[in-house]
PDB file of C-alpha atoms in Angstrom:
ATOM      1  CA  UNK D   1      36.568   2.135  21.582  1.00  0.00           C
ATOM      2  CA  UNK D   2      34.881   0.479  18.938  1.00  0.00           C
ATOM      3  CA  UNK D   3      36.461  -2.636  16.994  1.00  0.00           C
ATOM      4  CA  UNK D   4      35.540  -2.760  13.204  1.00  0.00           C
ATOM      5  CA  UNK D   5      35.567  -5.298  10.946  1.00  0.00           C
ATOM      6  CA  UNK D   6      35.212  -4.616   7.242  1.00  0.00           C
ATOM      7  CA  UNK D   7      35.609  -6.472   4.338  1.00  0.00           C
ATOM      8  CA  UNK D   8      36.273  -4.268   0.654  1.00  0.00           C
ATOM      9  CA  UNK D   9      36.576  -5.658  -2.855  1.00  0.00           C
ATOM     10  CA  UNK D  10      38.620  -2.720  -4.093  1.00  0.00           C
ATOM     11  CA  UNK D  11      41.871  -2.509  -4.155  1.00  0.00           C
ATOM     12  CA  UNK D  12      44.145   1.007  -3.125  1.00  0.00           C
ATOM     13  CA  UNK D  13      45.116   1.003  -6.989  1.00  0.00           C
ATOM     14  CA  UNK D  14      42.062   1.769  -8.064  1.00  0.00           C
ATOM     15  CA  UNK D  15      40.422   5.178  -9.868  1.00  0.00           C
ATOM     16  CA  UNK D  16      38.246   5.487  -6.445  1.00  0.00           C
ATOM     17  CA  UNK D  17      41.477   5.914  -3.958  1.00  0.00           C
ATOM     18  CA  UNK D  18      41.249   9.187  -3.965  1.00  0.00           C
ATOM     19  CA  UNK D  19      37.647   9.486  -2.241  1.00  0.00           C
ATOM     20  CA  UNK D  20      38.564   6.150   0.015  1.00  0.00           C
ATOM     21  CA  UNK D  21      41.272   8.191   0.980  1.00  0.00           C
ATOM     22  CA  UNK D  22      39.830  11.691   1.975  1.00  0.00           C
ATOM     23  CA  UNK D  23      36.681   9.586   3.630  1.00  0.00           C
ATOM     24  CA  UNK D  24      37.880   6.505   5.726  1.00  0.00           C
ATOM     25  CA  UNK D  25      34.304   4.675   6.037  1.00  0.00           C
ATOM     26  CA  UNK D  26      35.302   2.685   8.731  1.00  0.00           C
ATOM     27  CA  UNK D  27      36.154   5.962  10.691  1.00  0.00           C
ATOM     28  CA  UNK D  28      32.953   6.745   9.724  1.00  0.00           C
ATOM     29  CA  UNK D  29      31.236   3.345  11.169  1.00  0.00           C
ATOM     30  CA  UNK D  30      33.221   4.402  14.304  1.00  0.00           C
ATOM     31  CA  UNK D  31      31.965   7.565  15.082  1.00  0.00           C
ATOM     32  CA  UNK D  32      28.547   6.558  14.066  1.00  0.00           C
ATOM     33  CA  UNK D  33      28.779   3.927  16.671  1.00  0.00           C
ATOM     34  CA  UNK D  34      30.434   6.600  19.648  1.00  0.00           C
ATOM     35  CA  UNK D  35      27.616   8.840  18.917  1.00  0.00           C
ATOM     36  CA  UNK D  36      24.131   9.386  20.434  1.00  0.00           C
ATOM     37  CA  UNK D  37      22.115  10.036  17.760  1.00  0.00           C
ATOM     38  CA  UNK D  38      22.451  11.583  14.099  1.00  0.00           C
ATOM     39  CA  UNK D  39      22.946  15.187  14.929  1.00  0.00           C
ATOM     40  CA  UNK D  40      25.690  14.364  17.030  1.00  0.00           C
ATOM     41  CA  UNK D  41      26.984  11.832  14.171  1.00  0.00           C
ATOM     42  CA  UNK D  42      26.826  15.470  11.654  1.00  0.00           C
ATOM     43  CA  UNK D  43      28.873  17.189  14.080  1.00  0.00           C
ATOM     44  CA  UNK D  44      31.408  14.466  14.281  1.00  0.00           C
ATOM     45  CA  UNK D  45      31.611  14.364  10.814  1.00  0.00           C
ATOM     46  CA  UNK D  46      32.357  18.009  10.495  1.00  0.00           C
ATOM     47  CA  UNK D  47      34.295  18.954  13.331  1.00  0.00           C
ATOM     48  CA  UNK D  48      37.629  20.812  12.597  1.00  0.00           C
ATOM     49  CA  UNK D  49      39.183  19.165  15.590  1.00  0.00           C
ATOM     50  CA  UNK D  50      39.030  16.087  14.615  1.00  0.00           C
ATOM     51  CA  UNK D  51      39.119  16.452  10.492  1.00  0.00           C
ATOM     52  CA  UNK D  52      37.326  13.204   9.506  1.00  0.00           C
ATOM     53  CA  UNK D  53      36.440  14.648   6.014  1.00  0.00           C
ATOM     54  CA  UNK D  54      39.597  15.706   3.830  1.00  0.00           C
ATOM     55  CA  UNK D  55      36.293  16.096   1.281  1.00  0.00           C
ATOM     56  CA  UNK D  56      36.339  18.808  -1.492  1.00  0.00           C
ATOM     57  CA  UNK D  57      34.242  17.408  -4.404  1.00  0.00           C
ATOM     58  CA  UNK D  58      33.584  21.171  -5.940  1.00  0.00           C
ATOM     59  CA  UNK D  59      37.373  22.154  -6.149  1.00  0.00           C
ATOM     60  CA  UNK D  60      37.072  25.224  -4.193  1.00  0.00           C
ATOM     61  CA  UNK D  61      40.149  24.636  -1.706  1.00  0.00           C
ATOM     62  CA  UNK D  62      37.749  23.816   1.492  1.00  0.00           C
ATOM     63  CA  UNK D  63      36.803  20.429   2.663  1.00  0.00           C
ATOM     64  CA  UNK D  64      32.799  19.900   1.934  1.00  0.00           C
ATOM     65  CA  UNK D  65      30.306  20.477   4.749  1.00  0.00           C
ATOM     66  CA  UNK D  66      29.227  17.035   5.480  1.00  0.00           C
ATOM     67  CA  UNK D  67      25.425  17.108   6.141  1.00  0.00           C
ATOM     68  CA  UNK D  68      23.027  13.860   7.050  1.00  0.00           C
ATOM     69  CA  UNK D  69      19.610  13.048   5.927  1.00  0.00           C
ATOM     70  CA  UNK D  70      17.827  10.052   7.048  1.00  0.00           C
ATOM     71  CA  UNK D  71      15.097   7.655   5.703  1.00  0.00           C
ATOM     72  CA  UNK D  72      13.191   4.623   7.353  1.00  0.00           C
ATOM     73  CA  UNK D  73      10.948   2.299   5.997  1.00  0.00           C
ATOM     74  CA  UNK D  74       9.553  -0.009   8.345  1.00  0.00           C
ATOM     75  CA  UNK D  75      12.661  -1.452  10.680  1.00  0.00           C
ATOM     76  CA  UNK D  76      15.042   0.070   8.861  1.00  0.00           C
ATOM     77  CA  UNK D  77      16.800   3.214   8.483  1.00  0.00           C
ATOM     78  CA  UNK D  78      18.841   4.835   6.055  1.00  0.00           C
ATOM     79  CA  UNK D  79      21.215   7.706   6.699  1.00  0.00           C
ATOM     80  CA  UNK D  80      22.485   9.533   3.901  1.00  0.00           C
ATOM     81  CA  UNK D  81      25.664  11.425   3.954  1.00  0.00           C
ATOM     82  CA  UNK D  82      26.145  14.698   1.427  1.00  0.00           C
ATOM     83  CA  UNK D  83      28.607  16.887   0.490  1.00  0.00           C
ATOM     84  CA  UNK D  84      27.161  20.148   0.457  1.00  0.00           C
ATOM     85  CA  UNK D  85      28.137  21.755  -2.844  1.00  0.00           C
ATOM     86  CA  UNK D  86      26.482  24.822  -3.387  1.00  0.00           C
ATOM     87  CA  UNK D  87      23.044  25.887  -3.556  1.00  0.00           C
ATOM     88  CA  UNK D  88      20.902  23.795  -3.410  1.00  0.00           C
ATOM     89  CA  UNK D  89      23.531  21.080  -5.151  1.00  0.00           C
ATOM     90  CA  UNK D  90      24.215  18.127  -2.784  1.00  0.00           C
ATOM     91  CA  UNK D  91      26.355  14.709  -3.927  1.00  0.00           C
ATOM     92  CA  UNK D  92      25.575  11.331  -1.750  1.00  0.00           C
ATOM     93  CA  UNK D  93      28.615  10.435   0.001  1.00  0.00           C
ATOM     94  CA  UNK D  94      27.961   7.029   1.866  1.00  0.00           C
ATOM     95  CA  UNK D  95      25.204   5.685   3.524  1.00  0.00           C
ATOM     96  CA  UNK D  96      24.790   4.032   6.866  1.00  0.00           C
ATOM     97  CA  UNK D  97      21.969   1.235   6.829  1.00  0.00           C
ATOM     98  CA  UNK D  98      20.614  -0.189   9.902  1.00  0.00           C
ATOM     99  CA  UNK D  99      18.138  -3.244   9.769  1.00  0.00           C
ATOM    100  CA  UNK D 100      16.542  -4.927  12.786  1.00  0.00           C
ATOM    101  CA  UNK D 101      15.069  -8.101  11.761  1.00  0.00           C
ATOM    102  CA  UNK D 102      12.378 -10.159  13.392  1.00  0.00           C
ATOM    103  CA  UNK D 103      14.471 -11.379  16.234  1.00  0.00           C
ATOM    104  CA  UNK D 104      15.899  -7.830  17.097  1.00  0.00           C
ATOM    105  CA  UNK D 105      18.950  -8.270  15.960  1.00  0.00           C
ATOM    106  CA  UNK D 106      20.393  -5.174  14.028  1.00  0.00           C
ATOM    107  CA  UNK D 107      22.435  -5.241  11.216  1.00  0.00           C
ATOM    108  CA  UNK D 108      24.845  -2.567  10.141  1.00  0.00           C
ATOM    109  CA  UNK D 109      26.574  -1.721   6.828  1.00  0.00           C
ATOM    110  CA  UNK D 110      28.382   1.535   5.942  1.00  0.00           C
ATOM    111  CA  UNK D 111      28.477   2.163   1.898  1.00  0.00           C
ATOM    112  CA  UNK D 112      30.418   4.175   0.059  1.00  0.00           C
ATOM    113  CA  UNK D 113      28.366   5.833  -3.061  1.00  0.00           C
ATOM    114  CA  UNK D 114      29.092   3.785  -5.706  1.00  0.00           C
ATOM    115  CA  UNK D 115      30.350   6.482  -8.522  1.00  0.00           C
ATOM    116  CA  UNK D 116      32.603   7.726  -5.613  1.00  0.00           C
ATOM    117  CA  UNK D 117      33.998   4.636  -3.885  1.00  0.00           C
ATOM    118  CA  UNK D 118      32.734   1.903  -6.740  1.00  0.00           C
ATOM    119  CA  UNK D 119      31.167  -1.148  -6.297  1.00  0.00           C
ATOM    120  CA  UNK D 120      31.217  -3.104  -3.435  1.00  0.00           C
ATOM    121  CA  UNK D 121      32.550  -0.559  -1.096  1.00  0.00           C
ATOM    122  CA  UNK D 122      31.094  -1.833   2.095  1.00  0.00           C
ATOM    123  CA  UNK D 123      32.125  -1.574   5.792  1.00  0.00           C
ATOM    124  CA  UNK D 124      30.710  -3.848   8.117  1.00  0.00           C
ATOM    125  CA  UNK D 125      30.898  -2.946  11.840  1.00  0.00           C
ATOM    126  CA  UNK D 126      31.448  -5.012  14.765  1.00  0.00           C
ATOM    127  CA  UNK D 127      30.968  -3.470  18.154  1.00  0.00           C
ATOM    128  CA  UNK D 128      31.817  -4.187  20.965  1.00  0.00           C
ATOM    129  CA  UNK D 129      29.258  -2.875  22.961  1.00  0.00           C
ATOM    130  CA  UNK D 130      25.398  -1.767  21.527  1.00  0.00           C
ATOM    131  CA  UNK D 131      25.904   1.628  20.339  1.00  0.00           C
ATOM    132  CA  UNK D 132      23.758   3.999  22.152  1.00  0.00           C
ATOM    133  CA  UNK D 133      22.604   5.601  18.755  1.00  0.00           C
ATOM    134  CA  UNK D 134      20.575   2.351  18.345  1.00  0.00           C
ATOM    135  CA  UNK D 135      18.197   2.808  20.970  1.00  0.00           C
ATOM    136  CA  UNK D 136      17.049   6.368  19.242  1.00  0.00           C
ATOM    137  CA  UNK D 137      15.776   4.498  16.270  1.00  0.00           C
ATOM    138  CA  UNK D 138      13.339   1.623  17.141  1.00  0.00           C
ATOM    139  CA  UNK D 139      10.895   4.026  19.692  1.00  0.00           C
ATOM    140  CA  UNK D 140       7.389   5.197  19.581  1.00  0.00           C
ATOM    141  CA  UNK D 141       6.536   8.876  17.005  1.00  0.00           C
ATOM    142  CA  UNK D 142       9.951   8.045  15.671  1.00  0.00           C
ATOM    143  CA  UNK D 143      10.842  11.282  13.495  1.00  0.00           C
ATOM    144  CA  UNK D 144      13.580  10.983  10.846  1.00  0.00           C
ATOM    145  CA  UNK D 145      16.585  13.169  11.187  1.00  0.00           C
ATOM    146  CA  UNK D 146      17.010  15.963   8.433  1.00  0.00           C
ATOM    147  CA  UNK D 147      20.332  18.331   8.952  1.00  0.00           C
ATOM    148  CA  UNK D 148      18.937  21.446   8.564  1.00  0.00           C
ATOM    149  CA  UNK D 149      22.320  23.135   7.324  1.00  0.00           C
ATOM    150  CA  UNK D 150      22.740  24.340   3.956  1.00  0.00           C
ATOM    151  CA  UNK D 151      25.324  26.191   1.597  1.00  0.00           C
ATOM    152  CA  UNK D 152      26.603  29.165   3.304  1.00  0.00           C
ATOM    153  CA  UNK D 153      24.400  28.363   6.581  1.00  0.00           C
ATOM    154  CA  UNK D 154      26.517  26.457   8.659  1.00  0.00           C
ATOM    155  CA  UNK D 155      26.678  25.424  12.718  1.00  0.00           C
ATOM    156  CA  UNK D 156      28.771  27.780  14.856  1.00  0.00           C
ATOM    157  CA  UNK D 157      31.317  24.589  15.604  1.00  0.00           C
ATOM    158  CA  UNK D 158      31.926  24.456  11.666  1.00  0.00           C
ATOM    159  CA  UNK D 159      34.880  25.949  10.305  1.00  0.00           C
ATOM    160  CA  UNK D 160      36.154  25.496   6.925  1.00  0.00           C
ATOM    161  CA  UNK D 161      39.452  23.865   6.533  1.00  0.00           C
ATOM    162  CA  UNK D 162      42.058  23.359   3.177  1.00  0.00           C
ATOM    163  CA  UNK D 163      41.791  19.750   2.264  1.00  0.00           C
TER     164      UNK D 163
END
């Protein structure tokens, strides 16, 4: 069980409810923090069980295939989610950025894209215990994570669903 604390500067009467509302980030920040690393973060985001996405950003009555691509730069790491679109046509979700700073200490923010959620839109995590995910980050021949799923080419878990 994680415990979240979050602080957002926009209100539920703004243009960008809808997206807040089909993409809870802090449900988001929680599963990133209950999961072992960022392919089993993808499949959280996408599973049909548990319907974390209500997502359909191309209007074609399915909820987007939510796919994550990572970036690091010296301690810290950036993990992009995507809707997958179409062909070769992905939009930036959210981010997850992770920091460890000189005294080890890691910082975490969740962001929603700012044309999707607006400004501001930022979910800052408290956990209660280290997630376990951290520990996959900060080791020797670190390789970032690319999802290697694409329009039409989807895990065998996936499923698409009516938003």
């Amino acid at each position: 069980m994680q415990i979240l604390q979050a602080t957002n500067e926009e209100s539920k009467t703004n243009e960008f409810y809808f997206i807040s509302d089909n993409l809870d980030l802090r449900v988001v920040a929680s599963i990133f923090g209950d999961s072992k690393n960022l392919e089993e973060f993808e499949r959280k985001l996408n599973d049909p069980r548990l319907q974390i996405s209500n997502l359909d950003l191309n209007n074609d009555n399915q909820v987007d295939y939510l796919r994550v691509v990572e970036s690091v730069e010296g301690r810290a790491h950036i993990v992009v989610i995507q809707a997958v679109l179409e062909k070769d046509v992905f939009q930036d979700v959210a981010t997850v950025e992770i920091e460890k700073d000189s005294n080890n200490k890691v910082q975490i923010q969740v962001v929603g894209d700012v044309y999707m959620y607006g400004s501001n839109y930022i979910y800052e995590p408290i956990y209660v215990h280290t997630p376990v995910i951290y520990t996959t980050f900060w080791v020797n021949q670190y390789r970032p994570y690319c999802s290697s799923w694409y329009w039409n080419y989807y895990p065998s878990y996936y499923s698409y669903w009516s938003p």
